[in-house]
Coordinates of N, CA and C in Angstrom, one line a residue:
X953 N 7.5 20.5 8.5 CA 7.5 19.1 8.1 C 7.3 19.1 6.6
X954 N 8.1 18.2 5.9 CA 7.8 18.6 4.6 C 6.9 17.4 4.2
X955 N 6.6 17.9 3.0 CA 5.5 16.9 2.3 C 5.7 15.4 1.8
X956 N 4.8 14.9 2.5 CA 5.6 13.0 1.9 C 6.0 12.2 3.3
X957 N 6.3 13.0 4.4 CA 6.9 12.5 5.2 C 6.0 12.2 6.3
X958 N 5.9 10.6 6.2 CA 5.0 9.3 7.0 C 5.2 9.5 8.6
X959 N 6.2 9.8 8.8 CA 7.0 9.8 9.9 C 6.5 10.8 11.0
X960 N 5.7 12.2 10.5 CA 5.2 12.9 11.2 C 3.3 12.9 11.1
X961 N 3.1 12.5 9.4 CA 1.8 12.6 9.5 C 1.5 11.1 9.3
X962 N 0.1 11.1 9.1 CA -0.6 9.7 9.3 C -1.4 10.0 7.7
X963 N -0.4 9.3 6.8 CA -0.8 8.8 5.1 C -1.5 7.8 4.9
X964 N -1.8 6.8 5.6 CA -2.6 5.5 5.5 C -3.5 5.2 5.2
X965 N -4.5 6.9 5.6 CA -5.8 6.7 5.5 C -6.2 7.2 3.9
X966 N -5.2 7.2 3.0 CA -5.8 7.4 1.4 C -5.5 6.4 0.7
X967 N -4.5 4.9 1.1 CA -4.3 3.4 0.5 C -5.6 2.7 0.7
X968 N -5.8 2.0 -0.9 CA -6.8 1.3 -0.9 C -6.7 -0.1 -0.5
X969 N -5.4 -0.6 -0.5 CA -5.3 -1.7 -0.5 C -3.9 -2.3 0.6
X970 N -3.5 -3.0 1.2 CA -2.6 -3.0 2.4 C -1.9 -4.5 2.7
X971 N -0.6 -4.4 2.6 CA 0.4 -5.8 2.5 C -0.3 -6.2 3.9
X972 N -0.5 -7.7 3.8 CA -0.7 -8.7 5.0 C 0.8 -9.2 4.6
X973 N 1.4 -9.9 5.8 CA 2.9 -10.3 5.9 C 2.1 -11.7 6.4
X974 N 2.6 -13.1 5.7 CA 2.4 -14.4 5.9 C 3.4 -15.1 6.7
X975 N 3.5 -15.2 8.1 CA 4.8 -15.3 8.9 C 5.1 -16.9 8.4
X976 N 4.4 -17.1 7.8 CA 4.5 -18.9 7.6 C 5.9 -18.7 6.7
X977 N 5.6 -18.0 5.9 CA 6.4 -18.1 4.5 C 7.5 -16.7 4.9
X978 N 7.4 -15.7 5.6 CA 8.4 -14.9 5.7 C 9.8 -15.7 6.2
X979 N 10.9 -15.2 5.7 CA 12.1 -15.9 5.8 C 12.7 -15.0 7.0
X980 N 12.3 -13.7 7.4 CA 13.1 -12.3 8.5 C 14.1 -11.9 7.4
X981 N 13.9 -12.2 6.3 CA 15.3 -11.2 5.5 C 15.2 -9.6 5.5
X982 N 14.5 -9.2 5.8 CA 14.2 -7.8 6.0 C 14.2 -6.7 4.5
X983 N 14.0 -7.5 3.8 CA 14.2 -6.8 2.3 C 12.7 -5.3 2.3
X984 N 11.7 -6.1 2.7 CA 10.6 -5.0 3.0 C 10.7 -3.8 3.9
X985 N 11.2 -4.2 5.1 CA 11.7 -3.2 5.5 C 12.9 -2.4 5.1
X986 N 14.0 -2.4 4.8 CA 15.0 -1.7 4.1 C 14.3 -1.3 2.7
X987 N 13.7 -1.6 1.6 CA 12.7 -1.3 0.9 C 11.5 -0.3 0.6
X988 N 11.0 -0.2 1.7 CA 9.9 1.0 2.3 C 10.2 2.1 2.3
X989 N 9.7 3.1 1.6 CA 10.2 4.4 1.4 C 9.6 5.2 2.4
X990 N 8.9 4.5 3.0 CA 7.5 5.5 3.8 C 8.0 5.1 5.3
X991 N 9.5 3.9 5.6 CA 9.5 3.3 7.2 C 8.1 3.1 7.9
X992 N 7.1 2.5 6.8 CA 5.7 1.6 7.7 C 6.3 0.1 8.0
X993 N 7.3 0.3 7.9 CA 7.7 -1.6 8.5 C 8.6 -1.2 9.1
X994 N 8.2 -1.7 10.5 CA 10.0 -2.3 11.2 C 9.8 -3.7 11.6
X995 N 10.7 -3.6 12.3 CA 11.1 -5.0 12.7 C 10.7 -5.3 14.6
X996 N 10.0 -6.8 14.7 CA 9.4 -7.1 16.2 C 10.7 -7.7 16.5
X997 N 10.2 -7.7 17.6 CA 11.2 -8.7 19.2 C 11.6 -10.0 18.4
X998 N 10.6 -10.3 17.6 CA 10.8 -12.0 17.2 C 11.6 -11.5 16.2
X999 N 11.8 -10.5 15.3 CA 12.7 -10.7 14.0 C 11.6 -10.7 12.8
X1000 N 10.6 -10.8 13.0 CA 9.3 -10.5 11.9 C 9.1 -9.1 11.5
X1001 N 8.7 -8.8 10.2 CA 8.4 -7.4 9.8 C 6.9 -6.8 10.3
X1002 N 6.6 -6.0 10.5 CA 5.2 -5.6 11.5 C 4.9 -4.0 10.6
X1003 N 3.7 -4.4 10.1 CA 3.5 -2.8 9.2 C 2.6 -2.0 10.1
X1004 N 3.2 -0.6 9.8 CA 2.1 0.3 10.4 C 1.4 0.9 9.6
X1005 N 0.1 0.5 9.1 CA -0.9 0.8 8.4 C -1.3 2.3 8.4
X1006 N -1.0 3.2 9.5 CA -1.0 4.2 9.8 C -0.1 5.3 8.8
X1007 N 0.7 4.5 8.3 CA 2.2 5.1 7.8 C 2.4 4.7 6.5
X1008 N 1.7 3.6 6.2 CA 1.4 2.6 4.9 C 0.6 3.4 3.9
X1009 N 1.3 3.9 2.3 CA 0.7 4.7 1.8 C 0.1 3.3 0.8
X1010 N 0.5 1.9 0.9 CA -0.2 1.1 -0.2 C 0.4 1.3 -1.3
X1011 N 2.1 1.7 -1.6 CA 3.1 1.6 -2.5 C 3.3 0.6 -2.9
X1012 N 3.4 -0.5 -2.3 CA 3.6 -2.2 -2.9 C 5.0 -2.3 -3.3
X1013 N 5.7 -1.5 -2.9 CA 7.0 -1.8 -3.0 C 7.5 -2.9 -2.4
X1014 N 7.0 -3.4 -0.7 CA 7.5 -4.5 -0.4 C 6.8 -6.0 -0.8
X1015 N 5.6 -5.3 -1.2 CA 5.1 -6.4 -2.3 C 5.8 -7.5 -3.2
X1016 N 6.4 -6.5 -3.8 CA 7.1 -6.3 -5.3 C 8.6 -7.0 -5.1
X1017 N 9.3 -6.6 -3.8 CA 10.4 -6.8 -3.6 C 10.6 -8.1 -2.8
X1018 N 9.6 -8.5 -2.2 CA 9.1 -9.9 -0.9 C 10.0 -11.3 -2.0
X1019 N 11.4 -11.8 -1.5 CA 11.6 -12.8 -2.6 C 11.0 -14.5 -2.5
X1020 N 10.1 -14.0 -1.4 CA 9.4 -15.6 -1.3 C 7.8 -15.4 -1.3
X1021 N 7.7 -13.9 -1.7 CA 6.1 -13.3 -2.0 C 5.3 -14.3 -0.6
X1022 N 6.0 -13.8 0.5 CA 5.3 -13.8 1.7 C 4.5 -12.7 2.0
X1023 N 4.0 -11.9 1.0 CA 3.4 -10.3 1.3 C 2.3 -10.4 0.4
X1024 N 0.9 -10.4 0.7 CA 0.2 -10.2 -0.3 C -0.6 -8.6 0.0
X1025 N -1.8 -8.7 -1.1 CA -2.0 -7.6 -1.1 C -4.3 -7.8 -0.4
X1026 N -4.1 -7.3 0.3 CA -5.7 -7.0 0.7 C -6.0 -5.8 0.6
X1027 N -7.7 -5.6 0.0 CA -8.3 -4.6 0.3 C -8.9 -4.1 1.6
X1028 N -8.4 -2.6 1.9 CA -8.8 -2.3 3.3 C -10.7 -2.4 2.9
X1029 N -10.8 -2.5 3.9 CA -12.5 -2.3 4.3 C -12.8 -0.9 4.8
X1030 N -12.1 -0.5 5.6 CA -12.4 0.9 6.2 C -11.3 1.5 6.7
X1031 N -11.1 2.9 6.9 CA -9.9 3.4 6.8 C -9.0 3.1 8.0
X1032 N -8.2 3.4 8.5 CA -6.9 3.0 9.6 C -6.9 3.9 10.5

């Protein structure tokens, strides 16, 4: 397995900080997910983005990328 890769190990637990997704204001454009370099977002039944904190290195890419800033940013309390 090479190094970096979310998909086999569990990176989550060294992010300090972790996207909450606001379904009020998410539009389902999927920009965060297609965006995520780590694949901690897929996509639910409903069409909403769903992060796996497990897999979430706390990049803020989909932060950064969210075009209705439905994504904010919280501090974890304790690890994942």
């Amino acid at each position: 397995v090479s190094a970096g890769n979310s998909q086999a190990r569990r990176v989550g637990d060294w992010a300090h900080i972790k996207p909450v997704i606001d379904y009020d204001e998410c539009t389902k454009c999927r920009i965060c997910f297609v965006y995520c370099p780590d694949s901690a977002i897929t996509i639910g039944k409903d069409d909403f983005p769903i992060v796996n904190y497990g897999a979430c290195k706390g990049c803020n890419i989909c932060y950064t990328e969210c075009p209705v800033k439905a994504i904010s940013l919280v501090r974890r309390e304790e690890p994942v």
